[in-house]
Coordinates of C-alpha atoms in Angstrom, one line a residue:
X28 CA 144.0 45.4 104.8
X29 CA 145.7 42.5 103.0
X30 CA 146.3 39.3 105.3
X31 CA 149.8 38.8 106.2
X32 CA 150.0 35.5 104.4
X33 CA 148.7 37.0 101.2
X34 CA 151.2 40.0 101.4
X35 CA 154.2 38.0 102.3
X36 CA 153.6 35.4 99.7
X37 CA 153.2 38.2 97.2
X38 CA 156.5 39.8 98.2
X39 CA 158.3 36.4 97.9
X40 CA 157.0 35.5 94.5
X41 CA 157.4 38.9 93.1
X42 CA 161.2 39.0 94.3
X43 CA 161.9 35.5 93.1
X44 CA 160.5 36.4 89.7
X45 CA 162.3 39.7 89.5
X46 CA 165.8 38.1 90.4
X47 CA 165.8 34.4 89.1
X48 CA 168.8 32.4 89.8
X49 CA 170.4 30.0 87.3
X50 CA 171.7 27.6 90.1
X51 CA 170.5 26.3 93.4
X52 CA 168.7 28.3 96.1
X53 CA 170.1 28.2 99.7
X54 CA 168.4 29.8 102.8
X55 CA 170.2 31.2 105.7
X56 CA 168.2 29.6 108.5
X57 CA 169.0 30.4 112.1
X58 CA 165.8 29.2 113.7
X59 CA 164.7 32.8 114.6
X60 CA 161.4 34.4 113.8
X61 CA 162.4 35.9 110.5
X62 CA 164.2 32.9 108.8
X63 CA 161.5 30.5 110.1
X64 CA 158.7 32.5 108.4
X65 CA 160.8 32.6 105.2
X66 CA 161.5 28.8 105.4
X67 CA 157.7 28.1 105.9
X68 CA 156.8 30.5 103.0
X69 CA 159.2 28.7 100.6
X70 CA 158.1 25.3 101.6
X71 CA 154.5 26.2 101.1
X72 CA 155.2 27.5 97.7
X73 CA 157.1 24.4 96.9
X74 CA 160.2 26.4 96.1
X75 CA 163.3 24.2 96.0
X76 CA 165.6 25.2 98.5
X77 CA 168.3 24.0 101.1
X78 CA 168.3 25.3 104.6
X79 CA 171.7 26.2 106.0
X80 CA 172.3 26.6 109.8
X81 CA 175.6 28.3 110.7
X82 CA 177.0 27.0 114.1
X83 CA 179.1 29.8 115.4
X84 CA 179.9 28.1 118.8
X85 CA 179.0 31.4 120.5
X86 CA 176.2 30.1 122.7
X87 CA 176.0 27.0 124.9
X88 CA 172.5 26.4 123.1
X89 CA 173.9 26.4 119.5
X90 CA 173.8 22.6 119.4
X91 CA 170.0 22.6 120.6
X92 CA 169.3 25.2 118.1
X93 CA 170.9 23.2 115.3
X94 CA 168.7 20.2 116.3
X95 CA 165.6 22.4 116.3
X96 CA 166.4 23.7 112.9
X97 CA 166.9 20.3 111.4
X98 CA 163.8 18.9 113.0
X99 CA 161.7 21.8 111.4
X100 CA 163.3 21.6 108.0
X101 CA 162.6 17.8 108.0
X102 CA 159.0 18.4 109.1
X103 CA 158.7 20.7 106.0
X104 CA 160.5 18.4 103.7
X105 CA 163.2 20.8 103.2
X106 CA 167.0 19.7 102.7
X107 CA 169.2 20.9 105.6
X108 CA 172.9 21.6 106.0
X109 CA 174.7 22.8 109.2
X110 CA 178.3 24.3 109.0
X111 CA 180.5 25.1 111.7
X112 CA 182.5 28.2 111.8
X113 CA 185.3 29.9 113.9
X114 CA 184.6 33.5 114.7
X115 CA 187.6 35.7 114.6
X116 CA 186.9 38.6 117.2
X117 CA 189.7 40.4 115.6
X118 CA 187.7 40.6 112.4
X119 CA 185.9 43.8 113.3
X120 CA 184.5 42.6 116.6
X121 CA 182.1 40.0 117.8
X122 CA 179.1 41.0 115.6
X123 CA 181.2 41.7 112.5
X124 CA 183.4 38.8 112.9
X125 CA 180.4 36.4 113.2
X126 CA 178.8 37.9 110.2
X127 CA 182.1 37.7 108.1
X128 CA 182.4 34.0 109.1
X129 CA 178.8 33.3 108.3
X130 CA 179.0 34.9 104.8
X131 CA 182.4 32.9 104.1
X132 CA 180.5 29.7 105.0
X133 CA 177.7 30.5 102.6
X134 CA 180.3 31.3 99.9
X135 CA 182.0 28.0 100.3
X136 CA 178.7 26.1 100.0
X137 CA 177.4 27.9 97.0
X138 CA 178.2 27.0 93.3
X139 CA 178.3 29.1 90.3
X140 CA 174.9 30.8 89.7
X141 CA 173.5 29.8 93.2
X142 CA 171.6 32.3 95.2
X143 CA 171.3 32.9 98.9
X144 CA 168.1 34.0 100.5
X145 CA 168.0 36.0 103.7
X146 CA 165.2 37.0 105.8
X147 CA 166.0 40.5 106.5
X148 CA 162.9 42.9 106.8
X149 CA 162.2 46.7 107.0
X150 CA 162.9 46.9 110.9
X151 CA 166.3 45.4 110.1
X152 CA 166.9 48.0 107.3
X153 CA 166.1 50.8 109.6
X154 CA 168.6 49.5 112.3
X155 CA 171.3 49.0 109.5
X156 CA 170.7 52.5 108.3
X157 CA 171.0 54.1 111.7
X158 CA 174.1 51.9 112.6
X159 CA 176.0 53.0 109.4
X160 CA 175.0 56.5 109.9
X161 CA 176.4 56.6 113.4
X162 CA 179.6 55.0 112.2
X163 CA 180.1 57.6 109.5
X164 CA 179.3 55.7 106.5
X165 CA 179.2 57.2 102.9
X166 CA 176.6 57.0 100.2
X167 CA 177.3 53.5 99.5
X168 CA 176.9 52.4 103.2
X169 CA 173.8 54.6 103.7
X170 CA 172.2 52.8 100.9
X171 CA 171.7 50.1 103.5
X172 CA 170.8 46.5 102.3
X173 CA 169.7 46.1 98.7
X174 CA 167.1 43.5 97.8
X175 CA 169.3 41.9 95.4
X176 CA 173.2 42.1 95.0
X177 CA 176.0 40.1 93.6
X178 CA 177.6 37.7 96.1
X179 CA 181.3 37.5 95.9
X180 CA 183.1 37.8 92.5
X181 CA 180.8 38.7 89.7
X182 CA 182.5 35.9 87.6
X183 CA 180.8 33.3 89.7
X184 CA 177.4 34.5 89.1
X185 CA 176.3 34.1 92.8
X186 CA 173.8 36.3 94.2
X187 CA 172.1 37.4 97.5
X188 CA 168.3 37.9 97.6
X189 CA 166.1 39.6 100.6
X190 CA 162.7 38.8 99.4
X191 CA 161.0 40.0 102.5
X192 CA 162.9 43.3 102.8
X193 CA 159.7 45.6 102.5
X194 CA 157.8 43.4 105.1
X195 CA 157.7 44.5 108.7
X196 CA 158.5 42.4 111.7
X197 CA 155.0 42.7 112.9
X198 CA 153.7 41.2 109.7
X199 CA 156.2 38.4 110.3
X200 CA 154.9 37.8 113.8
X201 CA 151.4 37.9 112.6
X202 CA 152.1 35.2 110.0
X203 CA 153.9 33.1 112.5
X204 CA 150.9 33.3 114.9
X205 CA 148.4 32.3 112.2
X206 CA 150.6 29.2 111.1
X207 CA 151.5 28.2 114.7
X208 CA 155.3 28.3 113.9
X209 CA 157.9 27.7 116.5
X210 CA 161.1 29.6 116.5
X211 CA 164.2 30.3 118.7
X212 CA 164.7 33.5 120.8
X213 CA 168.4 34.1 121.0
X214 CA 169.3 35.5 124.5
X215 CA 171.8 37.7 123.1
X216 CA 169.2 39.7 121.3
X217 CA 168.6 41.4 124.8
X218 CA 172.2 42.3 125.3
X219 CA 172.3 46.2 125.1
X220 CA 176.1 46.1 125.0
X221 CA 175.5 45.0 121.3
X222 CA 174.9 48.3 119.3
X223 CA 172.0 46.8 117.1
X224 CA 170.2 45.7 120.1
X225 CA 170.4 49.0 121.9
X226 CA 169.0 50.7 118.7
X227 CA 166.1 48.1 118.6
X228 CA 165.1 48.1 122.1
X229 CA 166.1 51.6 123.5
X230 CA 166.2 54.1 120.4
X231 CA 163.9 53.0 117.7
X232 CA 160.7 52.7 119.8
X233 CA 161.0 56.4 120.7
X234 CA 161.6 57.5 117.2
X235 CA 158.7 55.4 116.0
X236 CA 156.4 57.2 118.4
X237 CA 156.6 60.3 116.3
X238 CA 158.0 59.3 112.9
X239 CA 157.3 56.2 110.6
X240 CA 160.9 55.3 110.5
X241 CA 160.8 52.2 108.6
X242 CA 159.0 53.9 105.7
X243 CA 161.3 56.8 105.8
X244 CA 164.5 54.8 105.8
X245 CA 163.3 52.6 102.9
X246 CA 162.8 55.9 100.8
X247 CA 166.1 57.3 101.9
X248 CA 168.0 54.2 101.2
X249 CA 166.5 53.9 97.7
X250 CA 167.6 57.4 96.9
X251 CA 171.1 56.9 98.3
X252 CA 171.4 53.6 96.4
X253 CA 170.6 55.5 93.2
X254 CA 173.4 57.9 94.0
X255 CA 175.6 54.9 94.8
X256 CA 174.9 53.3 91.6
X257 CA 175.9 56.7 89.7
X258 CA 179.3 56.6 91.7
X259 CA 179.8 53.1 90.7
X260 CA 179.2 53.9 87.0
X261 CA 181.9 56.7 87.3
X262 CA 184.3 54.1 89.0
X263 CA 183.8 51.8 86.2
X264 CA 184.6 54.6 83.6
X265 CA 187.8 55.5 85.6
X266 CA 188.8 52.0 85.8
X267 CA 188.7 51.6 82.0
X268 CA 190.6 55.0 81.7
X269 CA 193.2 53.6 84.0
X270 CA 193.8 50.6 81.8
X271 CA 192.1 48.1 83.9
X272 CA 193.3 44.5 83.3
X273 CA 191.9 41.4 84.8
X274 CA 194.6 38.6 85.2
X275 CA 194.7 35.1 86.9
X276 CA 196.8 36.7 89.7
X277 CA 194.8 39.8 90.4
X278 CA 193.2 42.9 88.9
X279 CA 195.3 46.1 88.1
X280 CA 195.2 49.5 87.0
X281 CA 198.0 51.9 85.5
X282 CA 199.4 53.8 88.5
X283 CA 200.1 56.9 86.5
X284 CA 196.7 57.2 85.2
X285 CA 195.2 56.4 88.7
X286 CA 197.5 59.2 90.2
X287 CA 196.1 61.8 87.8
X288 CA 192.6 61.5 89.1
X289 CA 191.4 63.9 91.8
X290 CA 191.6 62.3 95.4
X291 CA 187.9 62.0 95.5
X292 CA 187.9 60.0 92.3
X293 CA 190.9 57.9 93.4
X294 CA 188.7 56.9 96.6
X295 CA 185.7 56.2 94.5
X296 CA 187.6 54.1 92.0
X297 CA 189.0 52.0 94.9
X298 CA 185.5 51.6 96.4
X299 CA 183.9 50.8 93.1
X300 CA 186.9 48.3 92.3
X301 CA 186.1 46.5 95.7
X302 CA 182.5 46.4 95.0
X303 CA 183.2 44.7 91.7
X304 CA 185.0 41.9 93.4
X305 CA 182.4 41.6 96.1
X306 CA 184.6 42.8 99.0
X307 CA 183.1 44.8 101.9
X308 CA 184.0 48.4 102.0
X309 CA 187.0 49.5 104.3
X310 CA 187.2 51.9 106.9
X311 CA 187.9 55.6 105.6
X312 CA 191.2 55.6 107.5
X313 CA 192.3 52.5 105.5
X314 CA 191.3 54.0 102.3
X315 CA 193.5 57.1 103.0
X316 CA 196.5 54.9 103.9
X317 CA 195.9 53.2 100.7
X318 CA 196.2 56.2 98.8
X319 CA 199.2 57.4 100.4
X320 CA 201.1 54.2 100.1
X321 CA 200.1 53.7 96.5
X322 CA 201.8 56.9 95.7
X323 CA 205.1 56.2 97.8
X324 CA 208.1 56.7 96.0
X325 CA 211.2 54.5 95.4
X326 CA 211.1 50.8 95.6
X327 CA 208.4 50.5 98.3
X328 CA 206.0 47.4 97.8
X329 CA 202.8 48.5 99.6
X330 CA 200.5 46.0 100.9
X331 CA 197.3 47.5 102.4
X332 CA 194.4 45.3 103.6
X333 CA 191.0 46.7 102.0
X334 CA 188.1 44.5 103.2
X335 CA 188.8 41.1 101.9
X336 CA 191.3 42.3 99.4
X337 CA 195.0 43.6 99.4
X338 CA 196.2 46.6 97.5
X339 CA 199.6 46.0 96.1
X340 CA 201.9 47.9 93.7
X341 CA 204.4 46.4 91.1
X342 CA 206.0 47.9 88.0
X343 CA 204.0 51.2 87.9
X344 CA 200.6 49.1 88.2
X345 CA 198.1 48.8 91.2
X346 CA 197.0 45.4 92.0
X347 CA 193.9 44.4 94.1
X348 CA 194.3 40.8 95.0
X349 CA 192.7 38.4 97.3
X350 CA 194.5 38.0 100.7
X351 CA 196.9 35.1 100.4
X352 CA 197.3 32.5 103.1
X353 CA 200.8 31.6 104.3
X354 CA 202.5 29.2 101.8
X355 CA 204.7 26.4 102.9
X356 CA 205.0 24.3 99.8
X357 CA 203.9 20.5 99.6
X358 CA 204.5 17.7 102.0
X359 CA 206.6 15.3 100.0
X360 CA 207.8 17.9 97.6
X361 CA 205.5 17.3 94.8
X362 CA 201.9 16.5 93.7
X363 CA 200.9 13.9 90.9
X364 CA 198.7 15.1 88.2
X365 CA 197.3 13.4 85.0
X366 CA 196.5 16.6 83.3
X367 CA 192.9 15.6 82.6
X368 CA 191.1 17.8 85.1
X369 CA 191.3 20.4 87.7
X370 CA 194.3 20.0 90.2
X371 CA 194.0 21.8 93.6
X372 CA 197.2 23.5 94.8
X373 CA 198.1 25.0 98.2
X374 CA 196.8 28.4 99.0
X375 CA 193.5 28.1 97.2
X376 CA 195.0 27.9 93.7
X377 CA 194.3 25.2 90.8
X378 CA 195.8 24.1 87.6
X379 CA 193.6 23.3 84.7
X380 CA 194.3 21.8 81.4
X381 CA 194.5 24.2 78.5
X382 CA 192.9 23.4 75.0
X383 CA 195.1 20.5 73.6
X384 CA 196.8 20.0 77.0
X385 CA 197.8 16.1 76.7
X386 CA 197.0 13.8 79.5
X387 CA 200.2 12.3 81.0
X388 CA 202.0 11.5 84.1
X389 CA 203.0 15.0 85.6
X390 CA 204.6 16.1 88.7
X391 CA 203.9 19.5 90.1
X392 CA 206.5 21.1 92.3
X393 CA 207.3 24.6 93.7
X394 CA 210.5 26.8 93.6
X395 CA 213.2 25.8 96.1
X396 CA 215.9 27.9 94.4
X397 CA 218.5 27.7 91.6
X398 CA 216.2 26.2 89.0
X399 CA 216.8 27.0 85.4
X400 CA 214.4 26.9 82.3
X401 CA 214.5 27.6 78.6
X402 CA 211.2 28.9 77.2
X403 CA 210.5 27.2 73.9
X404 CA 211.1 30.4 71.9
X405 CA 214.7 31.1 73.7
X406 CA 218.0 29.6 72.5
X407 CA 219.5 29.5 76.0
X408 CA 218.4 28.5 79.5
X409 CA 218.3 31.2 82.2
X410 CA 217.6 31.1 85.9
X411 CA 213.9 30.9 86.9
X412 CA 214.3 33.8 89.1
X413 CA 215.3 36.0 86.1
X414 CA 212.6 34.6 83.8
X415 CA 209.8 35.2 86.4
X416 CA 211.0 38.8 86.5
X417 CA 211.0 39.1 82.7
X418 CA 207.6 37.5 82.4
X419 CA 206.5 40.3 85.0
X420 CA 205.0 37.7 87.6
X421 CA 204.5 39.9 90.7
X422 CA 206.9 39.2 93.5
X423 CA 204.3 37.9 96.0
X424 CA 203.5 35.1 93.6
X425 CA 207.0 33.8 92.7
X426 CA 207.2 31.1 95.3
X427 CA 203.6 30.0 94.4
X428 CA 204.0 29.5 90.7
X429 CA 203.5 25.7 89.9
X430 CA 206.5 24.0 88.0
X431 CA 205.0 21.2 86.0
X432 CA 207.4 18.3 85.0
X433 CA 207.2 15.3 82.8
X434 CA 209.6 12.4 82.9
X435 CA 211.8 14.6 85.0
X436 CA 211.9 17.5 82.7
X437 CA 210.3 20.8 83.3
X438 CA 207.6 21.4 80.8
X439 CA 205.6 24.5 82.0
X440 CA 206.0 27.2 84.5
X441 CA 202.4 28.2 85.6
X442 CA 200.6 29.9 82.8
X443 CA 203.7 31.9 81.8
X444 CA 205.5 29.6 79.4
X445 CA 206.4 26.2 78.2
X446 CA 209.7 24.8 77.5
X447 CA 210.8 22.8 74.4
X448 CA 209.7 19.6 76.2
X449 CA 206.3 21.0 76.7
X450 CA 202.9 20.9 75.0
X451 CA 201.9 23.7 72.7
X452 CA 200.3 25.9 75.4
X453 CA 200.8 26.2 79.1
X454 CA 198.2 25.0 81.5
X455 CA 195.5 27.4 83.1
X456 CA 196.8 28.7 86.5
X457 CA 194.1 30.5 88.5
X458 CA 193.1 31.6 92.0
X459 CA 190.0 29.9 93.4
X460 CA 188.4 33.2 94.9

C-alpha cells in the first residue's frame, strides 16, 4: 500500500499541474484536520501560497483559532491573512450563510487569474452528494463538488481547486499522525442539528458497513458531471440562438426567442446562464417563478432573485444582472477625477478612461432631475430622462449612470455618449463583479 505522504503528495502535484493558475494561490485554512494537512503538504513542496482564515464570529473560540492558524502558518513560513465576515442567517440558514460569506470573502481577496485551494476529500464528497439528493437536486447539483471549477465570473479567470478530493479522511488522519500535526476540533462538528453532521455521524457509518459509499459516489458524481456538461453545452447553444449579448450593465437574451423554447430548455438555459456567471443554482421554485414572471404581459418589470443574480426584463429582452446595492448618491454631490485611471463609484461600479480619453480636471455627479444634454451628433439638447430612454439604458440604472463634467459643462454620460464639449469617445463604465 502506498504510504499516505506519498499518495497525498502525488494527488497534490498532479492536480496543480493539471490545473495551473496564472496568478496567486490562496488556501482556505480553517485550522481543522483537512486544511492543516493541505497547508503542510504545500509548505513541504515549497508551493507559494497564502493561507486565509475566515473569522465568522460564530464561536467564542474563533479568536483563539485564528491565533493558532497564524502561529502554524508562521512556523511553516507561509504568509497568512485573516478576514472577518458577517453571516446572514437569512441567506439560506446558518451553514449556507456561513459558506456564502466565506466565498464572498475569498472572492474579494483574489485578483485576476488567482486560484483558491480547498481541502475537501472524498468523505466530504459523499456527504455533499447525499445532502443534495435529499434536497431534491438536479443533475448539476448531484455532480457534487468538482476538482476544478471557475470561481466567480469567467472574465476574471479566477478558479477553485480541490487537489485532495480523491483522498479519504483516514488518509489525511494517517498523514497528520505521521507528521505530528496539531489541528482544531470545531465543537459544532458534533451538533446533530446540522444536516451534514447528522449524515457524517449517524447515517454514513451504517451505509459504509455494507457499501463502499465514497468510491460509489465518486463514480456517480463523475457520470453526472458528464451529463451536466452536456446540458451546459445545450444551454450555451440556446443562449446564442436567443441573441445573447454581454454588456457593461448585464447580460441579456431576446425574450421572443427565449419564449419559443420548451419549458425544460428555458430552465436549462437559465441554469447554464447562471453557471457562466459563477452564481449558485437557485431553488426549483425560484426558477419556476422566474419563468412565470419573464412571460408576464403588459408593462410588468419582473425582478426575480436567482442565486447571486437578478433576472429582469426590459424592451423584450431578459437581463441577468448582479444584485444592486441601495444607491444614495455621493456625499458632497460630486467626485473629483483626473481621467488618468480607474475611479471607484458607489454601488461597486467604476469609470475608466477609454483610448484617447484626455487627462483633465473632471467632476462626476449623478442625476437629481431636470438635467439636459446634447449628444455630439444632435442639433438640439433634450432632457436627460428622454435621452436615457432613447439610448436604451435599463430603468434600474438610470439613477446610477455617472455624469462627467469639465469646467462646469457636461461632457459624457456614462459610456452612452459624449457632448460637443467632450472627448472623441465616452469613458468606460462597468460593474466590478
